[in-house]
């Protein structure tokens, strides 16, 4: 298996502020990480694919200027929700792709609440 | 298939009974399928996977069945326990890719 962490686990912020969420692969290097969003009682929706050393690939309908992704190292990807609004309140989950396992390993998620 | 953000159906079973959770997928080009378990407030946890060249795979207390003709996937849990209570998602990977496409999910409630 593999361990993926996220920080913070939960965050509450005021409307209009920006929030950064970190995703780390603790025991392997991941050239590819994924960011998902999950609303209550719904499934996971892929937001973007984060590629180390290059620009992220965003899914249709996801604003790249609002959800900034940086994958500066092989063990860290960050998602910044800019100018957050209450409708951005959600559970954000990352995963790291381990090529030797051909598998994605998920982080524990970050609960974002925008007041 | 593509997640359309539907609310999750619920399956209630008695402790000790077998559970069957179903999933329909939409892309006939998918060649790899995974079942995940998600407990409240946590990320998904891998349960079992199956490739499209198989129709059945067994793990510890779990079995996945794949019917490519009707694009249907099922997860069978034997002797369901209270700790199995969670939300279960199927996910597919399209041939040649590594992106997971999640199904709508099913809430499993185990009654003691």
Short mmCIF file of N, CA and C in Angstrom, two decimals, chain A residues 97 102, chain B residues 25-34 49-55 57 66 68 71 73 91-101:
data_model
loop_
_atom_site.label_atom_id
_atom_site.label_comp_id
_atom_site.label_asym_id
_atom_site.label_seq_id
_atom_site.Cartn_x
_atom_site.Cartn_y
_atom_site.Cartn_z
N UNK A 97 -1.04 8.85 -7.66
CA UNK A 97 -0.95 7.68 -8.52
C UNK A 97 0.43 7.05 -8.38
N UNK A 102 0.09 0.74 -10.35
CA UNK A 102 -0.98 1.15 -11.26
C UNK A 102 -2.25 1.44 -10.47
N UNK B 25 -22.08 0.70 -15.38
CA UNK B 25 -21.12 1.63 -15.97
C UNK B 25 -21.51 1.87 -17.42
N UNK B 26 -21.00 2.94 -17.97
CA UNK B 26 -21.50 3.36 -19.28
C UNK B 26 -20.51 3.19 -20.41
N UNK B 27 -19.22 3.09 -20.08
CA UNK B 27 -18.23 3.10 -21.14
C UNK B 27 -17.74 1.69 -21.44
N UNK B 28 -18.09 1.18 -22.59
CA UNK B 28 -17.68 -0.17 -22.97
C UNK B 28 -16.17 -0.26 -23.20
N UNK B 29 -15.51 0.90 -23.27
CA UNK B 29 -14.06 0.90 -23.45
C UNK B 29 -13.30 0.81 -22.13
N UNK B 30 -14.02 0.80 -21.01
CA UNK B 30 -13.35 0.66 -19.71
C UNK B 30 -12.78 -0.73 -19.58
N UNK B 31 -11.55 -0.80 -19.07
CA UNK B 31 -10.93 -2.12 -18.96
C UNK B 31 -10.46 -2.45 -17.56
N UNK B 32 -10.78 -1.57 -16.61
CA UNK B 32 -10.34 -1.83 -15.24
C UNK B 32 -11.37 -1.22 -14.30
N UNK B 33 -11.78 -1.99 -13.30
CA UNK B 33 -12.84 -1.57 -12.41
C UNK B 33 -12.40 -1.79 -10.96
N UNK B 34 -12.81 -0.86 -10.11
CA UNK B 34 -12.41 -0.93 -8.71
C UNK B 34 -13.62 -0.64 -7.83
N UNK B 49 -10.44 -5.12 -7.04
CA UNK B 49 -10.49 -4.67 -8.43
C UNK B 49 -10.67 -5.86 -9.37
N UNK B 50 -10.97 -5.54 -10.61
CA UNK B 50 -11.12 -6.58 -11.62
C UNK B 50 -10.83 -6.00 -13.00
N UNK B 51 -10.19 -6.77 -13.81
CA UNK B 51 -9.91 -6.33 -15.18
C UNK B 51 -10.99 -6.86 -16.11
N UNK B 52 -11.08 -6.24 -17.26
CA UNK B 52 -12.19 -6.56 -18.16
C UNK B 52 -12.06 -7.95 -18.80
N UNK B 53 -10.91 -8.56 -18.67
CA UNK B 53 -10.76 -9.91 -19.23
C UNK B 53 -11.18 -10.99 -18.23
N UNK B 54 -11.73 -10.56 -17.10
CA UNK B 54 -12.22 -11.49 -16.08
C UNK B 54 -13.70 -11.21 -15.85
N UNK B 55 -14.42 -12.20 -15.31
CA UNK B 55 -15.80 -11.94 -14.94
C UNK B 55 -16.06 -12.13 -13.45
N UNK B 57 -13.87 -12.13 -9.45
CA UNK B 57 -12.64 -12.12 -8.66
C UNK B 57 -13.03 -12.14 -7.19
N UNK B 66 -18.30 -9.11 -12.87
CA UNK B 66 -18.35 -8.18 -13.99
C UNK B 66 -19.12 -8.81 -15.14
N UNK B 68 -19.88 -7.76 -18.75
CA UNK B 68 -19.59 -6.76 -19.78
C UNK B 68 -20.73 -6.63 -20.79
N UNK B 71 -22.86 -4.27 -19.08
CA UNK B 71 -22.09 -3.22 -18.41
C UNK B 71 -22.51 -3.09 -16.95
N UNK B 73 -21.58 -4.23 -12.82
CA UNK B 73 -20.58 -4.64 -11.85
C UNK B 73 -21.29 -4.85 -10.52
N UNK B 91 -15.77 2.27 -9.50
CA UNK B 91 -15.07 3.23 -10.35
C UNK B 91 -14.49 2.48 -11.54
N UNK B 92 -14.40 3.16 -12.64
CA UNK B 92 -13.87 2.54 -13.85
C UNK B 92 -12.73 3.39 -14.40
N UNK B 93 -11.85 2.72 -15.09
CA UNK B 93 -10.78 3.41 -15.79
C UNK B 93 -10.90 3.05 -17.26
N UNK B 94 -10.93 4.08 -18.07
CA UNK B 94 -11.05 3.86 -19.52
C UNK B 94 -9.75 3.33 -20.06
N UNK B 95 -9.83 2.51 -21.06
CA UNK B 95 -8.67 1.88 -21.65
C UNK B 95 -7.63 2.92 -22.05
N UNK B 96 -6.41 2.72 -21.63
CA UNK B 96 -5.32 3.62 -21.99
C UNK B 96 -5.17 4.82 -21.08
N UNK B 97 -6.04 4.94 -20.09
CA UNK B 97 -5.99 6.10 -19.21
C UNK B 97 -5.67 5.71 -17.78
N UNK B 98 -5.61 6.72 -16.91
CA UNK B 98 -5.45 6.44 -15.48
C UNK B 98 -6.41 7.26 -14.64
N UNK B 99 -7.40 7.88 -15.27
CA UNK B 99 -8.40 8.64 -14.54
C UNK B 99 -9.52 7.72 -14.08
N UNK B 100 -9.90 7.90 -12.82
CA UNK B 100 -11.01 7.13 -12.26
C UNK B 100 -12.32 7.88 -12.51
N UNK B 101 -13.32 7.16 -12.98
CA UNK B 101 -14.66 7.71 -13.11
C UNK B 101 -15.53 6.97 -12.11
#
